[in-house]
Amino acid sequence: MQAMSNVESGNGQSKRTTPDREASTSSITDAPDWSNPAVTTSPLSLRDTVHEPPAPLSSLDSSISPPKYSHDRTISDNDSPKTPSISLAGDVSTPATTTIPSPVQLTRIHDLDSSKNADTVGLADILGDPLIKECWQFNYLFDIDFLMSHFDPDIRSLVHVKVVHGSWKREDGNKIRIDEAAKQYPNVQVITAYMPEAFGTHHSKMMILFRHDDLAQVVIHTANIISQDWTNLCQAVWRSPLLPIRNPAASAPAPKTDSAALPSLGSGPRFKIDLLAYLRAYGQAKTGPLTKQLQGYDFTSVRAALVASTPSKLNLRASDPDTETLWGWPGLKRVLRTIPISSAPKEEKSHVIVQVSSIASLGQNDKWLVGTFFDTLATQSSNSPSPASTRKPKFSIIFPTADEIRRSLDGYSSGSSIHMKTQSAAQGKQLAYMRPMFCHWAGDGDQYPSSERTIPIREAGRRRAAPHIKTYIRFTDSTMTRIDWAMVTSANLSTQAWGSAASASGDVRICSYEIGVVVWPNLFQEVEGKRVEMVPVFKQDMPGATDDLEGAQKVQNQQMGNRIVGFRMPYDLPLVPYNSNESPWCATSPCSEPDWMGRTWPGFGEG
């Protein structure tokens, strides 16, 4: 078999036949020619081809008035966002249970049928609005032509685009490609982030959009701005509500002093403070204009906590988490300390599932993984019920095997985006202590016949879409029908992303830029005393329309009038652990067994 010559794309592949996948999936069509710039990410995108921009529209040179509202648009601190919701039908004598769609969406998968793409989002859905006037893009990898093709043709040459990346070395291929492509677009400005750490990366994945109707939006996601990431890889997107300009007549909050406590975590005002602190880490010369603009917007409708990393050294003894933004695992720990954990049934443990696309060198023992990072993920509010919630949770790590990469929609090509090294002696020791925690991404190989599985499978519809998504979820118990909190982030499993273990003097070193959001049930509480549950939802964003929520609905049937918030799952439940002879995918290891398209994998880089 011919080895693959291009690990980033499927160039040169033959006509596709259907791989071994979910029974309900239709056959794969001919592979699109991704080398052709006329082809974009999705057949469901707003536009499928790149058009030459027409002559500038004179109407876009004038200001656009915001749409009129039937009520004053000023938002006070006590107002809540207008969350789309429905009510489950119930007895007229009792209030119906309100259901709320997932605050996180999955991206559309090009080669999956519509039944697996319900409620998904494509890049054109985010960037294709002609009201966008300015767009800030923070990411690791960029294809500028691909990015620009997703703006509305009428404004493609007019929208002000800022591209922020971290490839600062003159000989870096990513930097060369970005700089050369940006020359073709006078409206694109390239900004290189300052990277003080040799092993750090600018890995954050975020968009900030400003619109002609005086609204703004923050988008935090998991995909690079390249075709492969928005085609057949599983990704996630969190989008803020559209944010209005603050009413200048509204009373401004008192200025924060050094000793003043910050707003509560999970609130819009706190999200804004933490986001601005993150942006200021780039320096005034690079992001000063952006932070100045965002200062004028009202974030009250946001319901999420920001968790980010910037290259820095943090001293735990000198830092005050109540008055300043913390980065890395200390920042995550501060957020989780505010989240009450539901009481699990007797003799049950909660279950934290870590699902990532890359696992770095964590050491030859589990000191950092268990002693620092898992200890952080086990953090909970002191107001959590006891005693069941005080038990340490079970931990699992979802990562694909070589067999799952072979059978993914892009075959071995998708493996170029997924990394864990296992070849050296030190890497082998790391694999040994992590192996008992590993679970499959798809879990549907020949060795795991569904007929032998005693618990019904809740299918997410993403088995054949290789995971570039990164999620961290705490389930209440082993049934995994309720969620205590969930996080979507750019951060993989590495000390560079989350920070080193604290030194004897309390120092934590963070190397990379990362950004993500944490959501939990109480953020969606409207009425004091009314219970809110967050539940996993499958193949759609709205809970309550399928049998997936049977366990959670039994709880809610006893407490009508409460709220159920969905969280869109990227993987099936229950989990399928690795067998003792299975290993995670290693992109640096050659694979002679052909993928479903008949290609072998030569491996790349140093082991």
JSON list of C-alpha atoms in Angstrom, two decimals, residues 82-169:
[
{"chain": "A", "resi": 82, "resn": "LYS", "atom": "CA", "xyz": [-33.40, 35.48, 26.84]},
{"chain": "A", "resi": 83, "resn": "THR", "atom": "CA", "xyz": [-32.54, 31.78, 26.70]},
{"chain": "A", "resi": 84, "resn": "PRO", "atom": "CA", "xyz": [-34.49, 29.78, 24.10]},
{"chain": "A", "resi": 85, "resn": "SER", "atom": "CA", "xyz": [-36.63, 27.26, 25.95]},
{"chain": "A", "resi": 86, "resn": "ILE", "atom": "CA", "xyz": [-39.66, 25.04, 25.70]},
{"chain": "A", "resi": 87, "resn": "SER", "atom": "CA", "xyz": [-41.93, 23.49, 28.30]},
{"chain": "A", "resi": 88, "resn": "LEU", "atom": "CA", "xyz": [-42.72, 19.84, 28.67]},
{"chain": "A", "resi": 89, "resn": "ALA", "atom": "CA", "xyz": [-46.42, 19.16, 28.71]},
{"chain": "A", "resi": 90, "resn": "GLY", "atom": "CA", "xyz": [-47.71, 18.19, 32.13]},
{"chain": "A", "resi": 91, "resn": "ASP", "atom": "CA", "xyz": [-50.71, 18.25, 34.42]},
{"chain": "A", "resi": 92, "resn": "VAL", "atom": "CA", "xyz": [-52.40, 21.66, 34.28]},
{"chain": "A", "resi": 93, "resn": "SER", "atom": "CA", "xyz": [-52.39, 21.78, 38.07]},
{"chain": "A", "resi": 94, "resn": "THR", "atom": "CA", "xyz": [-48.58, 21.69, 38.20]},
{"chain": "A", "resi": 95, "resn": "PRO", "atom": "CA", "xyz": [-46.04, 23.90, 36.41]},
{"chain": "A", "resi": 96, "resn": "ALA", "atom": "CA", "xyz": [-44.32, 22.34, 33.42]},
{"chain": "A", "resi": 97, "resn": "THR", "atom": "CA", "xyz": [-40.63, 21.57, 33.47]},
{"chain": "A", "resi": 98, "resn": "THR", "atom": "CA", "xyz": [-38.69, 24.08, 31.37]},
{"chain": "A", "resi": 99, "resn": "THR", "atom": "CA", "xyz": [-35.99, 22.72, 29.08]},
{"chain": "A", "resi": 100, "resn": "ILE", "atom": "CA", "xyz": [-33.03, 24.76, 27.85]},
{"chain": "A", "resi": 101, "resn": "PRO", "atom": "CA", "xyz": [-30.81, 23.85, 24.87]},
{"chain": "A", "resi": 102, "resn": "SER", "atom": "CA", "xyz": [-27.15, 23.07, 25.31]},
{"chain": "A", "resi": 103, "resn": "PRO", "atom": "CA", "xyz": [-24.96, 26.16, 25.76]},
{"chain": "A", "resi": 104, "resn": "VAL", "atom": "CA", "xyz": [-22.33, 24.35, 23.66]},
{"chain": "A", "resi": 105, "resn": "GLN", "atom": "CA", "xyz": [-22.84, 23.17, 20.07]},
{"chain": "A", "resi": 106, "resn": "LEU", "atom": "CA", "xyz": [-20.98, 20.65, 17.96]},
{"chain": "A", "resi": 107, "resn": "THR", "atom": "CA", "xyz": [-19.65, 21.56, 14.53]},
{"chain": "A", "resi": 108, "resn": "ARG", "atom": "CA", "xyz": [-21.24, 20.21, 11.36]},
{"chain": "A", "resi": 109, "resn": "ILE", "atom": "CA", "xyz": [-19.57, 17.11, 9.91]},
{"chain": "A", "resi": 110, "resn": "HIS", "atom": "CA", "xyz": [-19.29, 17.19, 6.12]},
{"chain": "A", "resi": 111, "resn": "ASP", "atom": "CA", "xyz": [-19.53, 13.44, 5.46]},
{"chain": "A", "resi": 112, "resn": "LEU", "atom": "CA", "xyz": [-22.28, 12.58, 7.95]},
{"chain": "A", "resi": 113, "resn": "ASP", "atom": "CA", "xyz": [-25.95, 12.69, 7.07]},
{"chain": "A", "resi": 114, "resn": "SER", "atom": "CA", "xyz": [-28.42, 15.22, 8.45]},
{"chain": "A", "resi": 115, "resn": "SER", "atom": "CA", "xyz": [-29.65, 12.92, 11.22]},
{"chain": "A", "resi": 116, "resn": "LYS", "atom": "CA", "xyz": [-26.26, 13.33, 12.91]},
{"chain": "A", "resi": 117, "resn": "ASN", "atom": "CA", "xyz": [-25.94, 17.04, 12.17]},
{"chain": "A", "resi": 118, "resn": "ALA", "atom": "CA", "xyz": [-29.02, 18.39, 13.94]},
{"chain": "A", "resi": 119, "resn": "ASP", "atom": "CA", "xyz": [-28.40, 21.69, 15.77]},
{"chain": "A", "resi": 120, "resn": "THR", "atom": "CA", "xyz": [-24.79, 21.84, 14.60]},
{"chain": "A", "resi": 121, "resn": "VAL", "atom": "CA", "xyz": [-22.87, 24.91, 13.47]},
{"chain": "A", "resi": 122, "resn": "GLY", "atom": "CA", "xyz": [-20.46, 25.63, 10.63]},
{"chain": "A", "resi": 123, "resn": "LEU", "atom": "CA", "xyz": [-17.90, 28.40, 10.25]},
{"chain": "A", "resi": 124, "resn": "ALA", "atom": "CA", "xyz": [-20.12, 30.25, 7.77]},
{"chain": "A", "resi": 125, "resn": "ASP", "atom": "CA", "xyz": [-22.92, 30.25, 10.36]},
{"chain": "A", "resi": 126, "resn": "ILE", "atom": "CA", "xyz": [-20.62, 32.25, 12.61]},
{"chain": "A", "resi": 127, "resn": "LEU", "atom": "CA", "xyz": [-18.89, 34.52, 10.08]},
{"chain": "A", "resi": 128, "resn": "GLY", "atom": "CA", "xyz": [-21.45, 34.72, 7.26]},
{"chain": "A", "resi": 129, "resn": "ASP", "atom": "CA", "xyz": [-23.56, 37.52, 8.76]},
{"chain": "A", "resi": 130, "resn": "PRO", "atom": "CA", "xyz": [-23.25, 40.67, 6.59]},
{"chain": "A", "resi": 131, "resn": "LEU", "atom": "CA", "xyz": [-23.61, 42.84, 9.69]},
{"chain": "A", "resi": 132, "resn": "ILE", "atom": "CA", "xyz": [-20.13, 41.89, 10.92]},
{"chain": "A", "resi": 133, "resn": "LYS", "atom": "CA", "xyz": [-17.80, 44.89, 10.64]},
{"chain": "A", "resi": 134, "resn": "GLU", "atom": "CA", "xyz": [-14.78, 43.73, 12.65]},
{"chain": "A", "resi": 135, "resn": "CYS", "atom": "CA", "xyz": [-13.49, 40.26, 13.52]},
{"chain": "A", "resi": 136, "resn": "TRP", "atom": "CA", "xyz": [-10.67, 39.29, 15.87]},
{"chain": "A", "resi": 137, "resn": "GLN", "atom": "CA", "xyz": [-9.41, 35.73, 15.37]},
{"chain": "A", "resi": 138, "resn": "PHE", "atom": "CA", "xyz": [-7.19, 34.09, 18.00]},
{"chain": "A", "resi": 139, "resn": "ASN", "atom": "CA", "xyz": [-5.80, 30.68, 17.05]},
{"chain": "A", "resi": 140, "resn": "TYR", "atom": "CA", "xyz": [-2.86, 28.35, 16.52]},
{"chain": "A", "resi": 141, "resn": "LEU", "atom": "CA", "xyz": [-3.14, 27.49, 12.80]},
{"chain": "A", "resi": 142, "resn": "PHE", "atom": "CA", "xyz": [-4.61, 29.68, 10.07]},
{"chain": "A", "resi": 143, "resn": "ASP", "atom": "CA", "xyz": [-5.49, 29.33, 6.42]},
{"chain": "A", "resi": 144, "resn": "ILE", "atom": "CA", "xyz": [-6.25, 32.95, 5.55]},
{"chain": "A", "resi": 145, "resn": "ASP", "atom": "CA", "xyz": [-7.99, 32.13, 2.26]},
{"chain": "A", "resi": 146, "resn": "PHE", "atom": "CA", "xyz": [-10.18, 29.59, 4.04]},
{"chain": "A", "resi": 147, "resn": "LEU", "atom": "CA", "xyz": [-11.02, 32.13, 6.75]},
{"chain": "A", "resi": 148, "resn": "MET", "atom": "CA", "xyz": [-11.93, 34.89, 4.32]},
{"chain": "A", "resi": 149, "resn": "SER", "atom": "CA", "xyz": [-14.08, 32.59, 2.17]},
{"chain": "A", "resi": 150, "resn": "HIS", "atom": "CA", "xyz": [-16.58, 32.29, 5.02]},
{"chain": "A", "resi": 151, "resn": "PHE", "atom": "CA", "xyz": [-17.46, 35.97, 5.26]},
{"chain": "A", "resi": 152, "resn": "ASP", "atom": "CA", "xyz": [-20.44, 37.21, 3.30]},
{"chain": "A", "resi": 153, "resn": "PRO", "atom": "CA", "xyz": [-19.21, 38.14, -0.22]},
{"chain": "A", "resi": 154, "resn": "ASP", "atom": "CA", "xyz": [-20.72, 41.61, 0.10]},
{"chain": "A", "resi": 155, "resn": "ILE", "atom": "CA", "xyz": [-18.52, 42.50, 3.05]},
{"chain": "A", "resi": 156, "resn": "ARG", "atom": "CA", "xyz": [-15.53, 40.18, 2.58]},
{"chain": "A", "resi": 157, "resn": "SER", "atom": "CA", "xyz": [-13.29, 43.02, 1.40]},
{"chain": "A", "resi": 158, "resn": "LEU", "atom": "CA", "xyz": [-14.69, 45.49, 3.94]},
{"chain": "A", "resi": 159, "resn": "VAL", "atom": "CA", "xyz": [-14.70, 43.67, 7.28]},
{"chain": "A", "resi": 160, "resn": "HIS", "atom": "CA", "xyz": [-11.67, 44.48, 9.43]},
{"chain": "A", "resi": 161, "resn": "VAL", "atom": "CA", "xyz": [-10.00, 41.16, 10.28]},
{"chain": "A", "resi": 162, "resn": "LYS", "atom": "CA", "xyz": [-7.33, 40.81, 12.98]},
{"chain": "A", "resi": 163, "resn": "VAL", "atom": "CA", "xyz": [-5.45, 37.49, 12.99]},
{"chain": "A", "resi": 164, "resn": "VAL", "atom": "CA", "xyz": [-3.63, 36.74, 16.26]},
{"chain": "A", "resi": 165, "resn": "HIS", "atom": "CA", "xyz": [-1.19, 33.80, 16.30]},
{"chain": "A", "resi": 166, "resn": "GLY", "atom": "CA", "xyz": [1.99, 32.80, 18.09]},
{"chain": "A", "resi": 167, "resn": "SER", "atom": "CA", "xyz": [4.32, 31.65, 15.29]},
{"chain": "A", "resi": 168, "resn": "TRP", "atom": "CA", "xyz": [7.04, 34.25, 15.79]},
{"chain": "A", "resi": 169, "resn": "LYS", "atom": "CA", "xyz": [10.10, 32.49, 14.37]}
]
